[in-house]
Amino acid sequence: MSGKLATTGVFDVKAVRKDFPILQREMNGQPLCFLDTAASSQKPLPVLQAMDNYYRLHHANVHRGVYRLSQEATDMFETARKAVQQFIGAGHEQEIVFTRGTTESINLVASSFGRAFLRPGDEVLITWMEHHANIVPWQLICEQTGAAIRVVPITDTGELDLEALEQYLKGPVKILALTQVSNTLGTINPIRKIVALAHEHGIPVLVDGAQAVPHSPVNVSELDADFYAFSGHKMYGPTGIGILFGKTEWLEKMPPYHGGGEMISRVTFEKTTYNELPFKFEAGTPDIAGSVGLHAAIEYLQGIGLENIAEHEHELLNYGTELLCEIPGLRLIGTAANKAGVLSFVVEGTHPYDLGTLLDKMGIAVRTGHHCTEPIMDRFGIPGTVRASLGMYTTKEELDRLAAGIKRAVNLLL
Amino acid sequence: MESINEIQDAIIDEFSFFGDWMEKYEYIIELGKDLPLIDAQYKTEDYLVRGCQSKVWLHASLEDGKVIFKADSDAIITKGIIGLLIRVLSGHSPQDILDADLYFLDKIGLKEHLSPTRANGLVSMLKQMKLYALAFQKQLTGKND
Ligand SMILES: Cc1ncc(COP(=O)(O)O)c(C=O)c1O
C-alpha cells in the first residue's frame, strides 16, 4: 500500500491519487474531476484488496461456527470493531455498534432512545443545518411518543446561534442531536463546547459525524459525546457499513432496535432475552466484508495521517474560496469562520441544475440541489446550491478547472 | 400538421448539425430563453410537477380535439428540453399522444435528462402529459369510468 507518506511524513497528493483507480477515469472526454466527496468518497486500493481478499480466503458467517473459517471471519469482524474503537478513542469495544450507515445509526438511537425516554411534553433539540437523516428519524419518533422537535436557528454565515441553543437547552429537552460538520455549508460546530453545555443541563448529545471523521482527527472521549454516528463510505471505506458509538450507560438502558439472530441471548415463544452489547443492536448477519474494508480504510487514513489530510483540505478550501469569490455574481452559501472542505454556491441569474449539467459536460462532478438539507435552502431563500466538496485526493488544478468551468457555464447561460 | 414522428425526425435532423456538446447546449439554452411557455396564472402550486432539483409547471387543455400543452421550468436547460417536448407532443390528439414513442431524446443525446437520478421534473412531466392525454381521451369518447 501507499507507505510513502507514512514513512516520509510528507503529504504528496500525486502519490495519494495513484491509490485511487477511479481517478484515472475520463468523463465526457476529460479527466474525471471528482468534487463530490462529501456525498461519497472514492476508494483506495488497500480497501478494495482487503475486501477481495476477505471474500477469496476468509468468508463464513460470524459468531456461529465452531469451525476454523468462521472463527477467522469473526476475528476479522471483531478486529475491525477494535480498530474503530481505537480510531475514534472510544472507551470500550462494546460501545461500537455496526450499522448500515449514519442514517441507520441515527434511526437506531431515535427509535430506541425515544421509546425508552421520550414522553408527551418532552423536546428533542436539533439544528437548522441538519441533514434529513438527523431530522426525519426524530420526527417519526416524536409522532409516536408525543414529544416535540425544536430547532436551533443559524446565522447568515451558516453558523449555529449559540445563544439560542443555550436558551433552548433550558427547556424540557431529553436529547440534543446535531452535526459536527454541515455537509451543505461546511460549518464546523464547536462540538466539545456544545456537549459540555448540554451536559450542564443533564442532556445527552448525539453527534452526526458523517462529515467530520474523514477530514480531521475525532476523539469521542474528548468530545464526551453520548452518541456518535458516521458512515464508512464517506471515509474512503465501502458502502453499506456505518458506525454508532454509544456510551455503555445509555446503550444498556435502550431496548433493541431490530429483532432477529445475533441479538438474542435466549428465545422462547413466551419471552426472549437479549444478547449483551454491542450484539443487542446487531440483528442478523452483519456486513462482514464491509467491516474488513472499513478497517483497511482506517489504516489507510492513519497511514496518511488525518492531520495531513486536514491541512491539505484546509489549504485547498482557502485556495478554492479565493478563486470562486473572484467570479462575478457568485455567492458562497456557508461562510463560517471555522469551515471544512465544502464550497456551496449559487451564481446570480443561473439555476444550480443548469450549472451542474454544464460542469458535468466538462468532466467535473459536483452535486447540485438541496443536499438533503431543505431547511437550509429555505433559510437562504434559494432552490439549491452547487456544491464542490474536497477530499484527500483533490488538487489545486481541479479547483482551477472548477473555476474556469463555472465561468464558461455562466457565459453560456447568461 | 406534421405527425409526432415527423417532428421528432425533424429535430433529430436539426441536431445532427451540431459539432459538440457546447453547440447543442447553446441551442437548448437559447430555446429555454426564447420560449415564454406558460401564463403566469398557471405558474402556481396547482400546476407544479415537483422535481427535486428543478421545478416544472405544466398546463394542458383540449382544443378542437387536440391537446395543447404549456409548460415552464425554473432551470433553463430543463426549460429548453421542455420546449422540445412540447414541440413534439402539443397539438396532437389524445390517442396520438398516448401512442407516442419518444425516441428523439435518445437520438440527439439528451436521454440522460430523462433519467430519474436527475430529479429535474422531466420524467414526472412526461408522465403527467400522458395522464392528461388519457383524461382527455376519456372525455372525447364519453367513457366515464
Ligand atoms: C451530515 C450528514 N449526515 C448524515 C448523512 C447520511 O449518511 P448515509 O447516507 O451514509 O447514511 C450524510 C450523507 O450525506 C451527511 O452528510
XYZ file of C-alpha atoms and ligand atoms in Angstrom:
575
model
C 0.000 0.000 0.000
C 0.959 3.624 -0.249
C 3.508 3.678 2.512
C 5.385 6.658 1.109
C 3.514 9.189 3.119
C 3.675 7.404 6.394
C 7.400 6.931 6.076
C 8.387 10.333 4.733
C 5.747 12.228 6.646
C 5.240 14.443 3.615
C 1.820 14.672 2.131
C 2.014 14.127 -1.593
C -1.332 14.383 -3.331
C 0.025 12.877 -6.548
C 1.078 9.742 -4.690
C -2.283 9.589 -2.960
C -4.126 9.825 -6.260
C -2.299 6.767 -7.560
C -4.006 4.729 -4.862
C -7.466 5.551 -6.252
C -8.047 3.651 -9.504
C -11.250 5.519 -10.336
C -9.396 8.834 -10.524
C -7.694 7.625 -13.707
C -11.055 7.596 -15.494
C -12.221 10.048 -18.115
C -15.652 11.658 -18.185
C -17.068 13.180 -21.335
C -13.616 13.110 -22.884
C -11.890 14.871 -19.959
C -10.001 13.523 -16.969
C -12.562 12.989 -14.232
C -12.621 15.917 -11.831
C -14.410 14.433 -8.843
C -15.649 17.113 -6.481
C -18.414 15.207 -4.710
C -16.519 13.514 -1.917
C -18.953 14.764 0.726
C -21.649 12.618 -0.877
C -19.360 9.614 -1.018
C -15.608 9.309 -1.215
C -13.711 7.148 -3.676
C -11.943 4.002 -2.517
C -8.186 3.390 -2.368
C -6.683 0.104 -3.488
C -5.964 -1.255 0.006
C -9.701 -1.150 0.748
C -10.567 -2.956 -2.472
C -7.831 -5.517 -1.893
C -8.830 -6.191 1.691
C -12.424 -6.912 0.707
C -11.386 -9.065 -2.232
C -9.006 -10.992 -0.015
C -11.694 -11.498 2.603
C -14.149 -12.997 0.134
C -11.486 -15.099 -1.568
C -9.978 -16.646 1.525
C -11.810 -15.990 4.774
C -15.557 -15.737 4.289
C -18.010 -17.545 6.546
C -20.755 -16.314 8.828
C -19.608 -14.781 12.073
C -20.187 -15.736 15.713
C -21.774 -19.027 14.650
C -19.382 -21.731 13.677
C -17.069 -23.884 15.717
C -15.077 -24.388 12.548
C -11.884 -22.555 11.806
C -13.119 -20.474 8.859
C -15.983 -18.975 10.825
C -13.503 -18.157 13.554
C -11.307 -16.338 11.032
C -14.210 -14.275 9.744
C -15.330 -13.500 13.293
C -11.811 -12.416 14.198
C -11.666 -10.087 11.214
C -15.044 -8.605 12.062
C -14.191 -8.077 15.715
C -10.732 -6.746 14.878
C -12.433 -4.161 12.700
C -14.579 -3.168 15.658
C -11.466 -2.811 17.780
C -9.859 -0.666 15.077
C -12.897 1.642 15.017
C -12.839 1.908 18.791
C -9.212 2.992 18.794
C -9.675 5.232 15.772
C -12.299 7.360 17.489
C -10.956 6.972 21.005
C -13.953 5.130 22.452
C -13.612 3.556 25.876
C -14.890 0.066 25.082
C -15.348 -2.185 22.073
C -18.901 -2.886 23.176
C -19.694 0.779 22.555
C -19.127 0.331 18.819
C -22.248 -0.867 17.017
C -22.026 -1.672 13.315
C -24.912 -0.339 11.244
C -25.521 0.343 7.559
C -24.530 3.986 7.813
C -25.074 7.273 9.582
C -28.752 7.191 8.687
C -29.306 3.825 10.331
C -27.206 4.829 13.341
C -29.399 7.867 13.949
C -32.592 5.910 13.361
C -31.403 3.359 15.903
C -30.891 5.994 18.568
C -34.076 7.894 17.728
C -36.120 4.727 17.933
C -34.510 3.000 20.919
C -33.697 6.056 22.985
C -37.043 7.566 22.045
C -39.076 4.555 23.115
C -37.237 4.411 26.418
C -37.103 8.091 27.316
C -39.471 10.305 25.300
C -42.877 11.233 26.676
C -45.507 13.819 25.701
C -44.243 17.284 26.570
C -40.578 16.336 26.087
C -38.421 18.014 23.487
C -35.832 16.800 21.023
C -33.434 19.575 20.107
C -31.911 19.620 16.620
C -30.462 22.429 14.485
C -31.327 24.187 11.263
C -28.294 22.754 9.485
C -29.105 19.060 9.964
C -29.096 16.538 7.163
C -32.527 14.978 6.648
C -31.043 11.875 8.302
C -30.903 13.836 11.539
C -34.387 15.322 11.179
C -36.785 12.692 9.911
C -35.961 9.887 12.398
C -36.745 12.332 15.201
C -39.988 13.374 13.552
C -41.013 9.732 13.344
C -40.322 9.009 16.997
C -41.911 12.274 18.103
C -45.091 11.303 16.271
C -45.126 8.040 18.180
C -44.248 9.390 21.596
C -45.915 12.810 21.617
C -42.597 14.604 22.108
C -41.839 17.742 20.083
C -38.904 18.903 17.976
C -37.245 22.269 18.498
C -34.813 23.700 16.031
C -31.802 25.869 16.851
C -31.539 28.632 14.209
C -28.446 29.504 12.187
C -26.956 32.851 11.212
C -26.431 34.327 7.744
C -22.910 32.940 7.677
C -24.280 29.471 8.368
C -23.181 29.238 11.985
C -25.201 27.984 14.907
C -26.886 30.606 17.034
C -25.232 29.536 20.277
C -27.247 31.929 22.400
C -30.479 30.422 21.163
C -29.017 26.976 21.762
C -28.253 27.838 25.381
C -31.742 29.194 25.807
C -33.386 26.103 24.292
C -31.323 23.793 26.498
C -33.230 25.182 29.464
C -36.450 23.660 28.121
C -37.729 20.114 28.702
C -35.081 18.726 26.316
C -34.379 14.979 26.512
C -31.711 14.813 23.823
C -29.730 17.167 21.588
C -28.885 15.828 18.113
C -26.606 17.862 15.883
C -23.993 17.609 13.219
C -20.321 18.221 13.779
C -19.757 19.417 10.217
C -22.502 20.609 7.867
C -22.498 18.745 4.543
C -24.027 21.771 2.812
C -22.397 24.760 4.494
C -19.134 23.242 5.626
C -19.584 24.803 9.055
C -17.634 23.091 11.826
C -19.627 23.326 15.024
C -17.852 23.748 18.377
C -18.992 20.319 19.480
C -16.949 19.970 22.628
C -18.291 23.222 23.991
C -21.846 22.365 22.983
C -21.688 18.922 24.573
C -20.408 20.476 27.790
C -23.272 22.977 27.765
C -25.853 20.261 27.227
C -24.329 18.121 29.960
C -24.650 21.018 32.394
C -28.377 20.530 31.923
C -28.100 16.744 32.105
C -28.955 16.421 28.407
C -27.259 13.709 26.333
C -25.932 14.584 22.870
C -25.940 12.676 19.608
C -23.329 13.927 17.169
C -23.684 13.289 13.436
C -20.049 12.813 12.496
C -20.577 11.769 8.864
C -18.680 14.779 7.505
C -16.200 15.114 10.347
C -14.496 11.730 10.619
C -12.995 11.646 7.093
C -11.441 15.085 7.358
C -9.863 15.585 10.763
C -8.995 13.580 13.885
C -12.025 12.777 16.049
C -11.946 11.567 19.618
C -15.355 10.797 21.088
C -13.998 10.608 24.623
C -12.546 14.102 24.402
C -15.776 15.372 22.869
C -17.643 13.497 25.604
C -20.392 12.737 23.058
C -23.038 10.293 24.241
C -23.687 9.020 20.719
C -21.606 9.491 17.618
C -22.744 8.347 14.158
C -20.790 8.051 10.901
C -20.574 6.200 7.590
C -17.843 4.012 6.115
C -18.408 5.189 2.556
C -17.616 8.811 3.319
C -14.263 7.902 4.905
C -12.813 6.043 1.927
C -14.370 2.734 3.033
C -17.148 0.696 1.429
C -20.847 1.500 1.223
C -23.191 -0.495 3.410
C -21.354 -0.172 6.709
C -21.696 2.541 9.306
C -20.917 3.026 12.940
C -22.787 4.046 16.019
C -20.740 4.832 19.058
C -22.834 4.965 22.217
C -21.813 5.251 25.825
C -22.409 1.969 27.645
C -24.623 3.615 30.238
C -27.043 4.711 27.504
C -26.874 1.645 25.286
C -27.638 -0.584 28.245
C -30.777 1.340 29.058
C -32.089 1.265 25.495
C -34.290 -1.502 24.061
C -33.125 -3.324 20.889
C -33.810 -1.723 17.529
C -34.204 -4.696 15.191
C -35.051 -8.242 16.231
C -33.525 -11.410 14.834
C -30.472 -13.599 15.077
C -27.260 -12.429 16.782
C -29.065 -10.005 19.052
C -30.635 -12.611 21.334
C -29.430 -14.464 24.362
C -32.280 -16.953 24.595
C -35.510 -17.252 22.629
C -38.722 -18.960 23.669
C -42.161 -18.113 22.383
C -43.044 -16.641 25.738
C -40.026 -14.450 26.281
C -36.760 -13.600 24.613
C -33.772 -12.233 26.439
C -31.273 -10.113 24.613
C -27.611 -10.512 23.974
C -25.058 -8.242 25.572
C -23.626 -5.122 23.978
C -22.983 -4.457 21.194
C -24.716 -7.546 19.780
C -28.075 -6.493 21.209
C -28.140 -3.878 18.452
C -26.787 -6.031 15.632
C -29.601 -8.261 14.451
C -28.934 -10.584 11.534
C -25.786 -11.284 9.553
C -23.700 -8.109 9.531
C -21.745 -6.586 6.665
C -18.602 -8.593 7.365
C -16.792 -7.653 4.167
C -17.778 -4.050 4.805
C -16.159 -4.160 8.224
C -12.971 -5.528 6.676
C -12.986 -2.747 4.086
C -13.668 -0.191 6.782
C -10.733 -1.493 8.789
C -8.494 -1.097 5.741
C -9.812 2.442 5.232
C -8.966 3.329 8.826
C -5.439 2.008 8.399
C -5.126 3.924 5.161
C -6.285 7.140 6.832
C -3.889 6.571 9.703
C -1.052 5.855 7.299
C -1.573 9.193 5.617
C -2.407 10.965 8.833
C -5.620 12.831 9.477
C -3.675 15.946 10.433
C -2.070 15.903 6.992
C -5.442 15.436 5.341
C -6.991 18.253 7.359
C -4.119 20.563 6.456
C -4.261 19.684 2.754
C -8.008 20.194 2.594
C -7.821 23.423 4.531
C -5.275 24.851 2.132
C -7.456 23.794 -0.789
C -10.522 25.293 0.824
C -8.796 28.665 1.120
C -7.490 28.416 -2.408
C -10.909 27.455 -3.797
C -12.708 30.117 -1.781
C -10.488 32.819 -3.265
C -10.916 31.505 -6.787
C -14.686 31.321 -6.539
C -15.061 34.722 -4.932
C -13.444 36.278 -7.998
C -16.297 35.069 -10.195
C -18.836 37.867 -10.789
C -22.264 37.104 -9.356
C -21.083 34.084 -7.385
C -22.267 33.886 -3.809
C -20.899 31.350 -1.353
C -23.523 29.784 0.883
C -21.815 28.991 4.151
C -19.049 31.378 5.159
C -18.402 30.285 8.713
C -15.060 31.218 10.228
C -14.382 27.581 11.011
C -15.115 25.566 7.875
C -14.416 22.156 6.369
C -13.816 21.361 2.693
C -17.193 22.258 1.274
C -17.813 25.020 -1.286
C -21.532 25.595 -1.757
C -22.558 28.420 -4.031
C -25.108 29.999 -6.330
C -24.460 32.297 -9.256
C -26.836 35.176 -9.825
C -29.186 34.583 -12.733
C -28.409 30.877 -13.053
C -30.014 27.757 -11.662
C -27.792 25.213 -9.862
C -29.163 22.444 -12.049
C -28.030 24.213 -15.219
C -24.575 24.877 -13.818
C -24.209 21.274 -12.675
C -25.321 19.947 -16.054
C -22.783 22.029 -17.951
C -19.970 21.266 -15.496
C -20.687 17.576 -15.974
C -20.175 18.043 -19.697
C -16.694 19.331 -18.849
C -15.940 16.235 -16.785
C -16.479 17.994 -13.465
C -18.605 16.101 -10.950
C -20.333 18.398 -8.479
C -23.529 17.960 -6.575
C -26.487 20.241 -7.201
C -29.731 20.619 -5.316
C -30.612 20.805 -1.658
C -28.135 18.132 -0.484
C -30.758 16.569 1.789
C -30.906 19.800 3.790
C -34.043 21.508 2.528
C -34.456 23.711 5.610
C -31.095 25.345 4.826
C -32.300 26.211 1.313
C -35.481 27.699 2.711
C -33.412 29.644 5.243
C -31.321 31.219 2.479
C -34.252 31.531 0.050
C -32.593 29.565 -2.754
C -33.748 26.493 -4.718
C -30.458 24.735 -4.102
C -26.745 25.196 -4.485
C -23.905 23.815 -6.498
C -21.584 22.076 -4.093
C -17.964 21.196 -4.654
C -16.547 19.118 -1.830
C -12.956 18.174 -1.223
C -11.133 15.024 -0.282
C -7.569 14.000 0.373
C -7.063 13.428 -3.367
C -8.366 16.812 -4.524
C -5.830 19.075 -6.249
C -5.478 22.776 -6.901
C -5.612 22.032 -10.615
C -9.063 20.558 -10.116
C -10.222 23.726 -8.398
C -8.754 25.740 -11.273
C -10.809 23.605 -13.625
C -13.875 24.172 -11.494
C -13.470 27.946 -11.541
C -12.826 28.005 -15.282
C -15.769 25.665 -15.823
C -18.124 27.858 -13.848
C -17.096 30.913 -15.857
C -17.632 29.052 -19.086
C -21.015 27.735 -17.972
C -22.159 31.138 -16.789
C -21.211 32.604 -20.147
C -23.390 30.038 -21.872
C -26.279 30.573 -19.517
C -26.460 34.343 -19.266
C -49.869 19.321 -39.409
C -46.878 17.045 -39.138
C -47.191 13.808 -37.200
C -45.379 13.277 -33.903
C -42.758 11.166 -35.614
C -42.233 13.676 -38.410
C -41.492 16.338 -35.826
C -39.139 14.024 -33.954
C -37.277 13.274 -37.181
C -37.014 16.970 -37.981
C -35.471 17.661 -34.566
C -33.011 14.792 -34.995
C -32.053 16.283 -38.325
C -31.518 19.744 -36.841
C -29.366 18.372 -34.044
C -27.186 16.420 -36.459
C -25.549 19.701 -37.460
C -24.128 20.411 -34.014
C -20.449 19.635 -33.732
C -20.080 19.211 -29.988
C -21.961 19.390 -26.724
C -21.340 23.143 -26.441
C -23.262 23.944 -29.590
C -26.030 21.591 -28.609
C -26.431 23.100 -25.169
C -26.119 26.608 -26.502
C -29.094 25.826 -28.708
C -31.113 24.293 -25.873
C -30.321 27.237 -23.633
C -31.468 29.640 -26.369
C -34.652 27.620 -26.725
C -35.153 27.898 -22.981
C -34.614 31.648 -23.044
C -36.803 32.339 -26.052
C -39.872 30.451 -25.057
C -42.350 32.115 -22.753
C -44.103 28.874 -22.270
C -46.781 29.353 -19.717
C -49.093 32.090 -18.479
C -48.199 33.472 -15.095
C -51.621 32.385 -13.831
C -50.607 28.744 -14.276
C -47.260 29.118 -12.532
C -48.736 28.079 -9.221
C -48.559 25.138 -6.878
C -51.560 23.572 -8.620
C -49.651 23.116 -11.835
C -46.329 22.287 -10.266
C -44.733 18.982 -11.142
C -42.164 18.707 -8.438
C -38.724 17.510 -9.327
C -36.263 17.647 -6.530
C -33.737 19.765 -8.449
C -35.710 21.935 -10.811
C -39.364 22.875 -10.784
C -41.661 22.244 -13.731
C -45.109 23.721 -14.265
C -47.467 22.039 -16.696
C -50.844 23.070 -18.040
C -52.965 21.176 -20.579
C -56.174 21.997 -22.398
C -58.253 20.375 -25.114
C -58.956 22.487 -28.186
C -60.779 21.034 -31.205
C -59.856 17.534 -30.162
C -56.179 18.392 -29.800
C -54.238 18.624 -26.573
C -52.403 21.905 -26.054
C -49.565 21.739 -23.551
C -47.905 24.707 -21.928
C -45.054 24.305 -19.504
C -42.197 26.089 -17.846
C -39.271 25.485 -15.546
C -37.022 27.494 -13.290
C -33.930 25.841 -14.813
C -33.106 26.990 -18.316
C -31.804 23.672 -19.667
C -34.872 21.899 -18.356
C -36.971 24.610 -19.984
C -35.216 24.139 -23.318
C -35.900 20.434 -23.266
C -39.499 21.148 -22.314
C -39.640 23.335 -25.421
C -38.636 20.331 -27.499
C -41.123 18.013 -25.795
C -43.926 20.483 -26.342
C -42.976 20.962 -29.969
C -43.311 17.204 -30.369
C -46.422 16.473 -28.332
C -48.570 19.590 -28.250
C -51.353 19.944 -30.822
C -51.968 16.256 -31.317
C -54.940 14.085 -30.478
C -55.011 12.377 -27.089
C -54.721 8.987 -28.785
C -51.624 10.002 -30.741
C -50.013 11.298 -27.568
C -50.825 8.102 -25.715
C -49.332 6.033 -28.538
C -46.243 8.231 -28.928
C -42.855 6.625 -28.625
C -40.383 9.384 -27.850
C -37.181 8.252 -29.491
C -35.761 11.647 -30.381
C -34.196 12.437 -26.996
C -32.078 9.317 -27.245
C -31.108 10.109 -30.826
C -29.996 13.658 -30.034
C -28.084 12.556 -26.958
C -30.300 14.118 -24.324
C -31.790 10.981 -22.883
C -29.793 11.461 -19.679
C -32.132 14.327 -18.859
C -34.977 11.850 -18.588
C -33.160 9.751 -16.030
C -34.777 9.669 -12.594
C -31.385 10.331 -10.959
C -31.528 13.840 -12.374
C -34.692 14.560 -10.449
C -35.338 17.539 -12.716
C -39.078 17.003 -13.004
C -38.985 15.979 -16.674
C -39.844 12.339 -16.003
C -42.815 13.358 -13.892
C -43.802 15.901 -16.509
C -43.894 13.303 -19.275
C -45.943 11.009 -17.090
C -48.286 13.868 -16.335
C -48.610 14.685 -20.051
C -49.711 11.130 -20.748
C -52.184 11.273 -17.868
C -53.712 14.441 -19.277
C -53.976 12.763 -22.680
C -55.686 9.801 -21.067
C -58.175 12.010 -19.263
C -58.969 13.945 -22.458
C -59.273 10.701 -24.376
C -61.933 9.505 -21.966
C -63.673 12.848 -22.211
C -63.752 12.572 -26.009
C -65.004 9.009 -26.144
C -67.546 9.771 -23.453
C -66.305 6.985 -21.239
C -66.530 7.789 -17.617
C -65.038 5.019 -15.591
C -24.076 15.312 7.692
C -24.632 14.035 7.154
N -25.402 13.258 7.934
C -25.908 12.100 7.511
C -25.690 11.639 6.228
C -26.283 10.348 5.801
O -25.289 9.390 5.616
P -25.622 7.979 4.977
O -26.363 8.245 3.708
O -24.283 7.369 4.753
O -26.435 7.214 5.955
C -24.897 12.410 5.375
C -24.660 11.958 3.995
O -24.971 12.585 3.018
C -24.357 13.626 5.847
O -23.601 14.396 5.057
